[in-house]
Amino acid sequence: MVVIEQPDPDCEHDPITTGGRDYAFPRSARLLNSAAFSRVFQKGKRIHTQSLMLVAAASEVGEPRLGLAISRRRVARAHERNRIKRFAREHFRLKRNSLPDCDLVLLAKAGVAERSNQQLHQEFEQLLKKCEQKCVGS
């Protein structure tokens, strides 16, 4: 029998929220269908770093959303694609509250699989800073 632990009612904070900020990554924060991806690709602004590209378009739902397009053509091994996607989702989840209301699609360029997590972190930070500059008011 599996026992599920109930949250402590005396606990001052929700385990998913900290300091009044919600760090969850709900379905509503994801681009889920091809129509949403197509809209971002058609209307979005492209932001590049050495091994990543971010396409950003104004959000229709009033909150930032993330879509990932990490192709097998650019990253051949599944575990590397998964590492990059996990990293991007986690980074977006932590930064979501400070981002403008944009739909974002992250694409991989050739050579991204050889990048360390530290290098990916730096590139993703660059992309998000450029996104904040370009997307505010779009």
PDB file of C-alpha atoms in Angstrom:
ATOM      1  CA  MET A   1       0.000   0.000   0.000  1.00  0.00           C
ATOM      2  CA  VAL A   2       1.289   3.457  -0.934  1.00  0.00           C
ATOM      3  CA  VAL A   3       0.855   6.208   1.620  1.00  0.00           C
ATOM      4  CA  ILE A   4       0.743   9.735   0.255  1.00  0.00           C
ATOM      5  CA  GLU A   5       1.963  12.339   2.676  1.00  0.00           C
ATOM      6  CA  GLN A   6      -0.392  15.283   3.123  1.00  0.00           C
ATOM      7  CA  PRO A   7       1.100  18.796   3.219  1.00  0.00           C
ATOM      8  CA  ASP A   8       1.672  20.213   6.665  1.00  0.00           C
ATOM      9  CA  PRO A   9      -1.071  22.822   7.330  1.00  0.00           C
ATOM     10  CA  ASP A  10       1.260  24.654   9.730  1.00  0.00           C
ATOM     11  CA  CYS A  11       3.909  25.066   7.048  1.00  0.00           C
ATOM     12  CA  GLU A  12       4.462  28.743   6.192  1.00  0.00           C
ATOM     13  CA  HIS A  13       4.979  28.187   2.491  1.00  0.00           C
ATOM     14  CA  ASP A  14       3.796  25.898  -0.231  1.00  0.00           C
ATOM     15  CA  PRO A  15       6.623  23.561  -1.356  1.00  0.00           C
ATOM     16  CA  ILE A  16       6.257  24.818  -4.945  1.00  0.00           C
ATOM     17  CA  THR A  17       6.105  28.505  -4.069  1.00  0.00           C
ATOM     18  CA  THR A  18       8.746  30.522  -2.322  1.00  0.00           C
ATOM     19  CA  GLY A  19       8.573  34.085  -1.142  1.00  0.00           C
ATOM     20  CA  GLY A  20       5.156  34.638  -2.685  1.00  0.00           C
ATOM     21  CA  ARG A  21       6.386  33.673  -6.149  1.00  0.00           C
ATOM     22  CA  ASP A  22       5.025  30.710  -8.039  1.00  0.00           C
ATOM     23  CA  TYR A  23       7.823  28.638  -9.583  1.00  0.00           C
ATOM     24  CA  ALA A  24       5.634  25.883 -11.016  1.00  0.00           C
ATOM     25  CA  PHE A  25       5.621  25.029 -14.714  1.00  0.00           C
ATOM     26  CA  PRO A  26       1.938  24.378 -15.454  1.00  0.00           C
ATOM     27  CA  ARG A  27       0.452  23.315 -18.772  1.00  0.00           C
ATOM     28  CA  SER A  28      -0.734  26.868 -19.318  1.00  0.00           C
ATOM     29  CA  ALA A  29       2.923  27.984 -19.489  1.00  0.00           C
ATOM     30  CA  ARG A  30       3.708  25.665 -22.428  1.00  0.00           C
ATOM     31  CA  LEU A  31       3.117  25.914 -26.151  1.00  0.00           C
ATOM     32  CA  LEU A  32       1.277  22.695 -26.873  1.00  0.00           C
ATOM     33  CA  ASN A  33      -0.120  22.684 -30.403  1.00  0.00           C
ATOM     34  CA  SER A  34       1.196  23.297 -33.896  1.00  0.00           C
ATOM     35  CA  ALA A  35      -1.001  26.379 -34.395  1.00  0.00           C
ATOM     36  CA  ALA A  36       0.711  28.133 -31.472  1.00  0.00           C
ATOM     37  CA  PHE A  37       4.162  27.179 -32.782  1.00  0.00           C
ATOM     38  CA  SER A  38       3.253  28.357 -36.300  1.00  0.00           C
ATOM     39  CA  ARG A  39       2.033  31.707 -34.994  1.00  0.00           C
ATOM     40  CA  VAL A  40       5.290  32.259 -33.104  1.00  0.00           C
ATOM     41  CA  PHE A  41       7.401  31.306 -36.138  1.00  0.00           C
ATOM     42  CA  GLN A  42       5.408  33.620 -38.432  1.00  0.00           C
ATOM     43  CA  LYS A  43       5.152  36.682 -36.177  1.00  0.00           C
ATOM     44  CA  GLY A  44       8.118  36.235 -33.865  1.00  0.00           C
ATOM     45  CA  LYS A  45      11.457  37.939 -33.576  1.00  0.00           C
ATOM     46  CA  ARG A  46      14.530  35.740 -33.783  1.00  0.00           C
ATOM     47  CA  ILE A  47      17.270  36.024 -31.202  1.00  0.00           C
ATOM     48  CA  HIS A  48      20.531  34.113 -31.677  1.00  0.00           C
ATOM     49  CA  THR A  49      23.464  32.911 -29.628  1.00  0.00           C
ATOM     50  CA  GLN A  50      26.225  30.572 -30.739  1.00  0.00           C
ATOM     51  CA  SER A  51      24.263  27.340 -30.273  1.00  0.00           C
ATOM     52  CA  LEU A  52      20.654  28.376 -29.549  1.00  0.00           C
ATOM     53  CA  MET A  53      17.956  30.426 -31.231  1.00  0.00           C
ATOM     54  CA  LEU A  54      14.900  31.850 -29.501  1.00  0.00           C
ATOM     55  CA  VAL A  55      11.831  32.954 -31.449  1.00  0.00           C
ATOM     56  CA  ALA A  56       9.640  35.312 -29.426  1.00  0.00           C
ATOM     57  CA  ALA A  57       6.175  36.693 -30.215  1.00  0.00           C
ATOM     58  CA  ALA A  58       3.641  38.557 -28.095  1.00  0.00           C
ATOM     59  CA  SER A  59       1.547  36.129 -26.075  1.00  0.00           C
ATOM     60  CA  GLU A  60      -2.178  35.814 -26.721  1.00  0.00           C
ATOM     61  CA  VAL A  61      -2.859  34.534 -23.203  1.00  0.00           C
ATOM     62  CA  GLY A  62      -1.141  37.239 -21.164  1.00  0.00           C
ATOM     63  CA  GLU A  63       1.650  35.143 -19.677  1.00  0.00           C
ATOM     64  CA  PRO A  64       4.991  33.859 -20.959  1.00  0.00           C
ATOM     65  CA  ARG A  65       4.883  30.395 -22.521  1.00  0.00           C
ATOM     66  CA  LEU A  66       7.668  28.104 -23.722  1.00  0.00           C
ATOM     67  CA  GLY A  67       7.857  25.701 -26.632  1.00  0.00           C
ATOM     68  CA  LEU A  68      10.850  23.518 -27.449  1.00  0.00           C
ATOM     69  CA  ALA A  69      11.968  22.444 -30.914  1.00  0.00           C
ATOM     70  CA  ILE A  70      15.141  20.450 -30.343  1.00  0.00           C
ATOM     71  CA  SER A  71      15.432  18.367 -33.487  1.00  0.00           C
ATOM     72  CA  ARG A  72      17.150  15.050 -33.993  1.00  0.00           C
ATOM     73  CA  ARG A  73      18.895  16.572 -36.978  1.00  0.00           C
ATOM     74  CA  ARG A  74      20.740  19.065 -34.733  1.00  0.00           C
ATOM     75  CA  VAL A  75      21.122  16.852 -31.640  1.00  0.00           C
ATOM     76  CA  ALA A  76      21.394  13.219 -32.676  1.00  0.00           C
ATOM     77  CA  ARG A  77      21.377  11.491 -29.299  1.00  0.00           C
ATOM     78  CA  ALA A  78      18.153  11.332 -27.319  1.00  0.00           C
ATOM     79  CA  HIS A  79      19.825  11.780 -23.939  1.00  0.00           C
ATOM     80  CA  GLU A  80      21.444  15.022 -25.152  1.00  0.00           C
ATOM     81  CA  ARG A  81      18.119  16.321 -26.531  1.00  0.00           C
ATOM     82  CA  ASN A  82      16.475  15.477 -23.223  1.00  0.00           C
ATOM     83  CA  ARG A  83      19.254  17.192 -21.241  1.00  0.00           C
ATOM     84  CA  ILE A  84      18.866  20.381 -23.269  1.00  0.00           C
ATOM     85  CA  LYS A  85      15.069  20.325 -22.957  1.00  0.00           C
ATOM     86  CA  ARG A  86      15.190  19.652 -19.203  1.00  0.00           C
ATOM     87  CA  PHE A  87      17.661  22.476 -18.775  1.00  0.00           C
ATOM     88  CA  ALA A  88      15.535  24.915 -20.821  1.00  0.00           C
ATOM     89  CA  ARG A  89      12.319  24.003 -18.986  1.00  0.00           C
ATOM     90  CA  GLU A  90      13.953  24.414 -15.586  1.00  0.00           C
ATOM     91  CA  HIS A  91      15.561  27.732 -16.485  1.00  0.00           C
ATOM     92  CA  PHE A  92      12.281  29.050 -17.928  1.00  0.00           C
ATOM     93  CA  ARG A  93      10.375  27.861 -14.848  1.00  0.00           C
ATOM     94  CA  LEU A  94      12.655  29.839 -12.549  1.00  0.00           C
ATOM     95  CA  LYS A  95      12.651  32.985 -14.736  1.00  0.00           C
ATOM     96  CA  ARG A  96       8.997  32.915 -15.828  1.00  0.00           C
ATOM     97  CA  ASN A  97       7.817  35.560 -13.349  1.00  0.00           C
ATOM     98  CA  SER A  98      10.322  38.126 -14.609  1.00  0.00           C
ATOM     99  CA  LEU A  99       9.728  37.586 -18.349  1.00  0.00           C
ATOM    100  CA  PRO A 100       7.525  39.745 -20.574  1.00  0.00           C
ATOM    101  CA  ASP A 101       4.282  38.204 -21.839  1.00  0.00           C
ATOM    102  CA  CYS A 102       5.807  36.469 -24.857  1.00  0.00           C
ATOM    103  CA  ASP A 103       5.468  33.056 -26.417  1.00  0.00           C
ATOM    104  CA  LEU A 104       8.962  31.624 -26.773  1.00  0.00           C
ATOM    105  CA  VAL A 105      10.210  28.779 -28.951  1.00  0.00           C
ATOM    106  CA  LEU A 106      13.731  27.518 -28.313  1.00  0.00           C
ATOM    107  CA  LEU A 107      15.601  25.888 -31.194  1.00  0.00           C
ATOM    108  CA  ALA A 108      18.968  24.159 -31.147  1.00  0.00           C
ATOM    109  CA  LYS A 109      21.764  24.929 -33.561  1.00  0.00           C
ATOM    110  CA  ALA A 110      24.523  22.563 -34.621  1.00  0.00           C
ATOM    111  CA  GLY A 111      27.029  21.893 -31.848  1.00  0.00           C
ATOM    112  CA  VAL A 112      24.680  22.509 -28.935  1.00  0.00           C
ATOM    113  CA  ALA A 113      25.148  18.939 -27.656  1.00  0.00           C
ATOM    114  CA  GLU A 114      28.819  19.656 -26.937  1.00  0.00           C
ATOM    115  CA  ARG A 115      27.970  22.641 -24.722  1.00  0.00           C
ATOM    116  CA  SER A 116      28.232  22.179 -20.965  1.00  0.00           C
ATOM    117  CA  ASN A 117      25.355  23.059 -18.660  1.00  0.00           C
ATOM    118  CA  GLN A 118      27.269  26.169 -17.578  1.00  0.00           C
ATOM    119  CA  GLN A 119      27.606  27.290 -21.215  1.00  0.00           C
ATOM    120  CA  LEU A 120      23.922  26.574 -21.859  1.00  0.00           C
ATOM    121  CA  HIS A 121      23.056  28.596 -18.762  1.00  0.00           C
ATOM    122  CA  GLN A 122      25.055  31.585 -20.035  1.00  0.00           C
ATOM    123  CA  GLU A 123      23.518  31.375 -23.514  1.00  0.00           C
ATOM    124  CA  PHE A 124      19.983  31.039 -22.177  1.00  0.00           C
ATOM    125  CA  GLU A 125      20.551  34.057 -19.914  1.00  0.00           C
ATOM    126  CA  GLN A 126      21.739  36.048 -22.948  1.00  0.00           C
ATOM    127  CA  LEU A 127      18.667  34.993 -24.917  1.00  0.00           C
ATOM    128  CA  LEU A 128      16.283  35.992 -22.136  1.00  0.00           C
ATOM    129  CA  LYS A 129      17.955  39.388 -21.662  1.00  0.00           C
ATOM    130  CA  LYS A 130      17.729  40.084 -25.395  1.00  0.00           C
ATOM    131  CA  CYS A 131      14.130  38.864 -25.352  1.00  0.00           C
ATOM    132  CA  GLU A 132      13.234  41.292 -22.568  1.00  0.00           C
ATOM    133  CA  GLN A 133      14.748  44.155 -24.583  1.00  0.00           C
ATOM    134  CA  LYS A 134      13.160  43.210 -27.912  1.00  0.00           C
ATOM    135  CA  CYS A 135       9.785  41.926 -26.775  1.00  0.00           C
ATOM    136  CA  VAL A 136       8.665  44.612 -24.361  1.00  0.00           C
ATOM    137  CA  GLY A 137       5.989  46.521 -26.228  1.00  0.00           C
ATOM    138  CA  SER A 138       5.713  44.037 -29.094  1.00  0.00           C
TER     139      SER A 138
END
